[in-house]
Short mmCIF file of N, CA, C and O in Angstrom, two decimals:
data_model
loop_
_atom_site.label_atom_id
_atom_site.label_comp_id
_atom_site.label_asym_id
_atom_site.label_seq_id
_atom_site.Cartn_x
_atom_site.Cartn_y
_atom_site.Cartn_z
N UNK A 1 0.83 -1.20 0.00
CA UNK A 1 0.00 0.00 0.00
C UNK A 1 0.86 1.25 0.00
O UNK A 1 1.89 1.28 0.66
N UNK A 2 0.42 2.26 -0.72
CA UNK A 2 1.15 3.51 -0.74
C UNK A 2 0.77 4.36 0.47
O UNK A 2 -0.28 4.20 1.04
N UNK A 3 1.66 5.29 0.81
CA UNK A 3 1.39 6.21 1.90
C UNK A 3 1.97 5.73 3.21
O UNK A 3 2.43 4.61 3.34
N UNK A 4 1.96 6.64 4.18
CA UNK A 4 2.46 6.33 5.51
C UNK A 4 1.26 6.02 6.40
O UNK A 4 0.20 6.59 6.25
N UNK A 5 1.48 5.12 7.35
CA UNK A 5 0.42 4.72 8.25
C UNK A 5 0.89 4.90 9.68
O UNK A 5 2.04 4.66 10.01
N UNK A 6 0.02 5.32 10.56
CA UNK A 6 0.39 5.46 11.97
C UNK A 6 0.17 4.14 12.70
O UNK A 6 -0.27 3.15 12.12
N UNK A 7 0.48 4.15 13.98
CA UNK A 7 0.39 2.93 14.78
C UNK A 7 -1.04 2.41 14.93
O UNK A 7 -1.26 1.26 15.26
N UNK A 8 -2.03 3.24 14.67
CA UNK A 8 -3.43 2.85 14.77
C UNK A 8 -3.98 2.32 13.44
O UNK A 8 -5.15 1.99 13.34
N UNK A 9 -3.13 2.26 12.42
CA UNK A 9 -3.56 1.77 11.12
C UNK A 9 -4.27 2.81 10.27
O UNK A 9 -4.84 2.49 9.24
N UNK A 10 -4.22 4.07 10.69
CA UNK A 10 -4.84 5.14 9.92
C UNK A 10 -3.78 5.84 9.09
O UNK A 10 -2.64 5.99 9.52
N UNK A 11 -4.16 6.26 7.90
CA UNK A 11 -3.22 6.93 7.02
C UNK A 11 -2.83 8.29 7.60
O UNK A 11 -3.69 9.06 8.02
N UNK A 12 -1.52 8.55 7.62
CA UNK A 12 -1.03 9.84 8.10
C UNK A 12 -1.26 10.90 7.03
O UNK A 12 -1.19 10.62 5.84
N UNK A 13 -1.46 12.11 7.46
CA UNK A 13 -1.61 13.23 6.55
C UNK A 13 -0.21 13.63 6.06
O UNK A 13 0.76 13.57 6.82
N UNK A 14 -0.08 14.00 4.80
CA UNK A 14 1.22 14.37 4.25
C UNK A 14 1.67 15.71 4.83
O UNK A 14 0.88 16.48 5.37
N UNK A 15 2.94 15.99 4.66
CA UNK A 15 3.51 17.25 5.16
C UNK A 15 2.84 18.45 4.53
O UNK A 15 2.42 19.38 5.23
N UNK A 16 2.70 18.43 3.19
CA UNK A 16 2.11 19.58 2.52
C UNK A 16 0.62 19.69 2.83
O UNK A 16 0.09 20.79 2.99
N UNK A 17 -0.06 18.57 3.00
CA UNK A 17 -1.48 18.62 3.37
C UNK A 17 -1.64 19.23 4.76
O UNK A 17 -2.58 19.99 5.02
N UNK A 18 -0.71 18.93 5.66
CA UNK A 18 -0.74 19.52 7.00
C UNK A 18 -0.52 21.03 6.92
O UNK A 18 -1.18 21.80 7.62
N UNK A 19 0.39 21.46 6.05
CA UNK A 19 0.63 22.90 5.88
C UNK A 19 -0.61 23.58 5.31
O UNK A 19 -1.01 24.66 5.78
N UNK A 20 -1.24 22.96 4.32
CA UNK A 20 -2.45 23.55 3.73
C UNK A 20 -3.59 23.58 4.73
O UNK A 20 -4.37 24.53 4.76
N UNK A 21 -3.70 22.57 5.57
CA UNK A 21 -4.74 22.53 6.59
C UNK A 21 -4.52 23.64 7.63
O UNK A 21 -5.45 24.31 8.05
N UNK A 22 -3.26 23.83 8.00
CA UNK A 22 -2.92 24.82 9.04
C UNK A 22 -2.98 26.26 8.54
O UNK A 22 -3.46 27.16 9.22
N UNK A 23 -2.45 26.50 7.33
CA UNK A 23 -2.27 27.87 6.84
C UNK A 23 -3.07 28.22 5.59
O UNK A 23 -3.03 29.35 5.14
N UNK A 24 -3.76 27.25 5.02
CA UNK A 24 -4.47 27.50 3.77
C UNK A 24 -3.57 27.22 2.58
O UNK A 24 -2.41 26.83 2.73
N UNK A 25 -4.11 27.40 1.39
CA UNK A 25 -3.39 27.09 0.17
C UNK A 25 -3.32 28.33 -0.69
O UNK A 25 -4.25 29.12 -0.74
N UNK A 26 -2.20 28.51 -1.39
CA UNK A 26 -2.02 29.65 -2.27
C UNK A 26 -1.92 29.11 -3.70
O UNK A 26 -0.83 28.82 -4.18
N UNK A 27 -3.07 28.98 -4.35
CA UNK A 27 -3.13 28.44 -5.71
C UNK A 27 -2.24 29.26 -6.65
O UNK A 27 -2.19 30.48 -6.54
N UNK A 28 -1.58 28.58 -7.56
CA UNK A 28 -0.75 29.26 -8.55
C UNK A 28 0.66 29.53 -8.08
O UNK A 28 1.46 30.08 -8.83
N UNK A 29 0.98 29.18 -6.85
CA UNK A 29 2.34 29.39 -6.35
C UNK A 29 2.99 28.04 -6.09
O UNK A 29 2.30 27.05 -5.88
N UNK A 30 4.31 28.02 -6.12
CA UNK A 30 5.03 26.80 -5.76
C UNK A 30 6.08 27.14 -4.72
O UNK A 30 6.61 28.25 -4.68
N UNK A 31 6.36 26.18 -3.88
CA UNK A 31 7.25 26.40 -2.74
C UNK A 31 8.63 26.91 -3.14
O UNK A 31 9.24 27.69 -2.43
N UNK A 32 9.13 26.46 -4.27
CA UNK A 32 10.47 26.85 -4.72
C UNK A 32 10.64 28.37 -4.76
O UNK A 32 11.73 28.89 -4.52
N UNK A 33 9.57 29.11 -5.03
CA UNK A 33 9.65 30.56 -5.16
C UNK A 33 9.34 31.30 -3.86
O UNK A 33 9.32 32.52 -3.85
N UNK A 34 9.11 30.59 -2.79
CA UNK A 34 8.75 31.19 -1.50
C UNK A 34 10.01 31.56 -0.71
O UNK A 34 11.02 30.86 -0.75
N UNK A 35 9.90 32.62 0.07
CA UNK A 35 11.03 33.05 0.90
C UNK A 35 11.32 32.07 2.04
O UNK A 35 12.41 32.10 2.61
N UNK A 36 10.39 31.20 2.36
CA UNK A 36 10.59 30.22 3.44
C UNK A 36 11.24 28.93 2.95
O UNK A 36 11.61 28.08 3.75
N UNK A 37 11.38 28.76 1.65
CA UNK A 37 12.01 27.59 1.05
C UNK A 37 13.53 27.81 1.10
O UNK A 37 14.03 28.86 0.73
N UNK A 38 14.25 26.81 1.60
CA UNK A 38 15.70 26.97 1.72
C UNK A 38 16.39 25.62 1.52
O UNK A 38 15.77 24.57 1.53
N UNK A 39 17.70 25.70 1.34
CA UNK A 39 18.54 24.51 1.23
C UNK A 39 19.25 24.34 2.56
O UNK A 39 19.78 25.31 3.12
N UNK A 40 19.24 23.12 3.07
CA UNK A 40 19.85 22.82 4.37
C UNK A 40 20.99 21.83 4.18
O UNK A 40 20.82 20.80 3.54
N UNK A 41 22.13 22.16 4.72
CA UNK A 41 23.31 21.30 4.63
C UNK A 41 23.53 20.61 5.97
O UNK A 41 23.69 21.27 6.99
N UNK A 42 23.50 19.28 5.97
CA UNK A 42 23.83 18.52 7.17
C UNK A 42 25.20 17.89 6.95
O UNK A 42 25.81 18.09 5.90
N UNK A 43 25.66 17.12 7.89
CA UNK A 43 26.97 16.48 7.75
C UNK A 43 27.00 15.52 6.56
O UNK A 43 28.03 15.36 5.93
N UNK A 44 25.88 14.89 6.27
CA UNK A 44 25.88 13.85 5.24
C UNK A 44 25.18 14.22 3.94
O UNK A 44 25.35 13.53 2.94
N UNK A 45 24.38 15.29 3.93
CA UNK A 45 23.63 15.58 2.70
C UNK A 45 23.16 17.03 2.65
O UNK A 45 23.24 17.77 3.63
N UNK A 46 22.63 17.38 1.50
CA UNK A 46 22.00 18.68 1.30
C UNK A 46 20.56 18.40 0.89
O UNK A 46 20.30 17.54 0.05
N UNK A 47 19.62 19.11 1.49
CA UNK A 47 18.21 18.89 1.16
C UNK A 47 17.43 20.19 1.24
O UNK A 47 17.89 21.17 1.82
N UNK A 48 16.25 20.18 0.65
CA UNK A 48 15.36 21.34 0.68
C UNK A 48 14.49 21.28 1.92
O UNK A 48 14.08 20.21 2.35
N UNK A 49 14.21 22.45 2.48
CA UNK A 49 13.39 22.55 3.70
C UNK A 49 12.46 23.74 3.60
O UNK A 49 12.65 24.64 2.80
N UNK A 50 11.46 23.74 4.45
CA UNK A 50 10.54 24.87 4.60
C UNK A 50 10.69 25.39 6.03
O UNK A 50 10.51 24.62 6.98
N UNK A 51 11.02 26.65 6.18
CA UNK A 51 11.21 27.22 7.52
C UNK A 51 9.94 27.11 8.37
O UNK A 51 10.01 26.88 9.56
N UNK A 52 8.79 27.27 7.75
CA UNK A 52 7.53 27.22 8.49
C UNK A 52 7.19 25.80 8.94
O UNK A 52 6.56 25.60 9.97
N UNK A 53 7.63 24.80 8.17
CA UNK A 53 7.37 23.41 8.57
C UNK A 53 8.39 22.98 9.61
O UNK A 53 8.06 22.27 10.56
N UNK A 54 9.62 23.41 9.45
CA UNK A 54 10.67 23.08 10.41
C UNK A 54 11.92 22.60 9.71
O UNK A 54 11.85 21.96 8.65
N UNK A 55 13.04 22.91 10.29
CA UNK A 55 14.32 22.52 9.72
C UNK A 55 15.05 21.63 10.71
O UNK A 55 15.36 22.05 11.82
N UNK A 56 15.26 20.40 10.29
CA UNK A 56 16.04 19.44 11.08
C UNK A 56 16.96 18.70 10.11
O UNK A 56 16.86 18.85 8.89
N UNK A 57 17.85 17.89 10.65
CA UNK A 57 18.70 17.05 9.80
C UNK A 57 17.96 15.80 9.32
O UNK A 57 18.48 15.03 8.54
N UNK A 58 16.74 15.62 9.75
CA UNK A 58 15.94 14.43 9.44
C UNK A 58 15.25 14.53 8.08
O UNK A 58 14.85 15.61 7.64
N UNK A 59 15.05 13.37 7.47
CA UNK A 59 14.27 13.27 6.24
C UNK A 59 12.83 13.74 6.47
O UNK A 59 12.17 14.19 5.54
N UNK A 60 12.36 13.66 7.69
CA UNK A 60 10.98 14.03 8.03
C UNK A 60 10.64 15.47 7.68
O UNK A 60 9.47 15.82 7.56
N UNK A 61 11.66 16.32 7.56
CA UNK A 61 11.39 17.72 7.22
C UNK A 61 11.88 18.09 5.82
O UNK A 61 11.90 19.27 5.48
N UNK A 62 12.27 17.10 5.01
CA UNK A 62 12.64 17.39 3.63
C UNK A 62 11.43 17.92 2.88
O UNK A 62 10.29 17.50 3.14
N UNK A 63 11.66 18.83 1.96
CA UNK A 63 10.58 19.52 1.28
C UNK A 63 10.75 19.44 -0.23
O UNK A 63 11.85 19.58 -0.74
N UNK A 64 9.65 19.25 -0.95
CA UNK A 64 9.70 19.22 -2.41
C UNK A 64 9.49 20.62 -2.96
O UNK A 64 8.58 21.33 -2.53
N UNK A 65 10.31 20.98 -3.92
CA UNK A 65 10.25 22.33 -4.48
C UNK A 65 8.96 22.59 -5.25
O UNK A 65 8.52 23.73 -5.36
N UNK A 66 8.31 21.54 -5.75
CA UNK A 66 7.14 21.75 -6.58
C UNK A 66 5.80 21.63 -5.85
O UNK A 66 4.75 21.59 -6.48
N UNK A 67 5.82 21.59 -4.52
CA UNK A 67 4.56 21.63 -3.77
C UNK A 67 3.83 22.93 -4.08
O UNK A 67 4.46 23.98 -4.31
N UNK A 68 2.51 22.91 -4.02
CA UNK A 68 1.72 24.14 -4.12
C UNK A 68 1.90 24.92 -2.82
O UNK A 68 1.82 24.36 -1.73
N UNK A 69 2.16 26.21 -2.94
CA UNK A 69 2.42 27.05 -1.77
C UNK A 69 1.26 27.08 -0.79
O UNK A 69 0.10 26.92 -1.16
N UNK A 70 1.60 27.31 0.47
CA UNK A 70 0.57 27.43 1.51
C UNK A 70 0.20 28.89 1.71
O UNK A 70 0.72 29.77 1.02
N UNK A 71 -0.63 29.16 2.67
CA UNK A 71 -1.08 30.52 2.96
C UNK A 71 0.02 31.43 3.49
O UNK A 71 -0.16 32.65 3.54
N UNK A 72 1.16 30.86 3.87
CA UNK A 72 2.30 31.67 4.32
C UNK A 72 3.23 32.03 3.16
O UNK A 72 4.30 32.59 3.38
N UNK A 73 2.82 31.72 1.95
CA UNK A 73 3.67 31.94 0.78
C UNK A 73 4.23 33.37 0.78
O UNK A 73 3.50 34.34 0.83
N UNK A 74 5.55 33.44 0.76
CA UNK A 74 6.31 34.71 0.76
C UNK A 74 6.02 35.61 1.95
O UNK A 74 6.21 36.82 1.88
N UNK A 75 5.56 35.02 3.04
CA UNK A 75 5.46 35.73 4.31
C UNK A 75 6.54 35.13 5.19
O UNK A 75 6.44 33.97 5.59
N UNK A 76 7.60 35.89 5.48
CA UNK A 76 8.71 35.31 6.25
C UNK A 76 8.24 34.72 7.57
O UNK A 76 7.51 35.35 8.33
N UNK A 77 8.64 33.46 7.80
CA UNK A 77 8.28 32.77 9.04
C UNK A 77 9.25 33.21 10.13
O UNK A 77 10.46 33.09 9.99
N UNK A 78 8.72 33.72 11.22
CA UNK A 78 9.53 34.18 12.35
C UNK A 78 9.65 33.04 13.35
O UNK A 78 8.71 32.77 14.10
N UNK A 79 10.78 32.37 13.35
CA UNK A 79 10.98 31.20 14.21
C UNK A 79 11.01 31.55 15.70
O UNK A 79 10.77 30.69 16.53
N UNK A 80 11.28 32.80 16.02
CA UNK A 80 11.28 33.18 17.44
C UNK A 80 9.86 33.45 17.94
O UNK A 80 9.57 33.27 19.10
N UNK A 81 8.97 33.87 17.04
CA UNK A 81 7.58 34.18 17.44
C UNK A 81 6.64 33.01 17.18
O UNK A 81 5.63 32.87 17.86
N UNK A 82 6.96 32.17 16.20
CA UNK A 82 6.07 31.07 15.84
C UNK A 82 6.73 29.72 16.07
O UNK A 82 7.93 29.62 16.23
N UNK A 83 5.90 28.70 16.10
CA UNK A 83 6.38 27.32 16.29
C UNK A 83 6.29 26.60 14.96
O UNK A 83 5.20 26.58 14.36
N UNK A 84 7.40 26.04 14.46
CA UNK A 84 7.31 25.29 13.21
C UNK A 84 6.28 24.17 13.31
O UNK A 84 6.10 23.56 14.37
N UNK A 85 5.61 23.89 12.21
CA UNK A 85 4.52 22.92 12.21
C UNK A 85 4.97 21.52 12.64
O UNK A 85 4.21 20.81 13.27
N UNK A 86 6.19 21.14 12.33
CA UNK A 86 6.67 19.81 12.74
C UNK A 86 6.61 19.66 14.27
O UNK A 86 6.34 18.59 14.79
N UNK A 87 6.83 20.75 14.99
CA UNK A 87 6.75 20.72 16.46
C UNK A 87 5.31 20.57 16.92
O UNK A 87 5.03 19.90 17.91
N UNK A 88 4.37 21.18 16.22
CA UNK A 88 2.96 21.06 16.57
C UNK A 88 2.43 19.66 16.29
O UNK A 88 1.49 19.22 16.93
N UNK A 89 3.02 18.98 15.30
CA UNK A 89 2.53 17.66 14.88
C UNK A 89 2.99 16.54 15.80
O UNK A 89 2.53 15.42 15.68
N UNK A 90 3.91 16.82 16.70
CA UNK A 90 4.45 15.77 17.58
C UNK A 90 3.46 15.37 18.63
O UNK A 90 2.63 16.04 19.09
#
């Protein structure tokens, strides 16, 4: 079966679906062009991340450049004032 499943056997919501649920969707935009989209260098690899979703060395926060933008599109995410969504999802 495709998709991720939680311990209760229910399908987990995708990262981008969680962002769209939390912040809304910005039709016609893609994450690659957003100010919150960035490249993150860890000891072993380089990957794309979204500041609003959260930046860690984990694959769990890797971001696809072609996702449809969320409601925070080109609104700088203030990490000191806001909590990245990955922290809220725990």
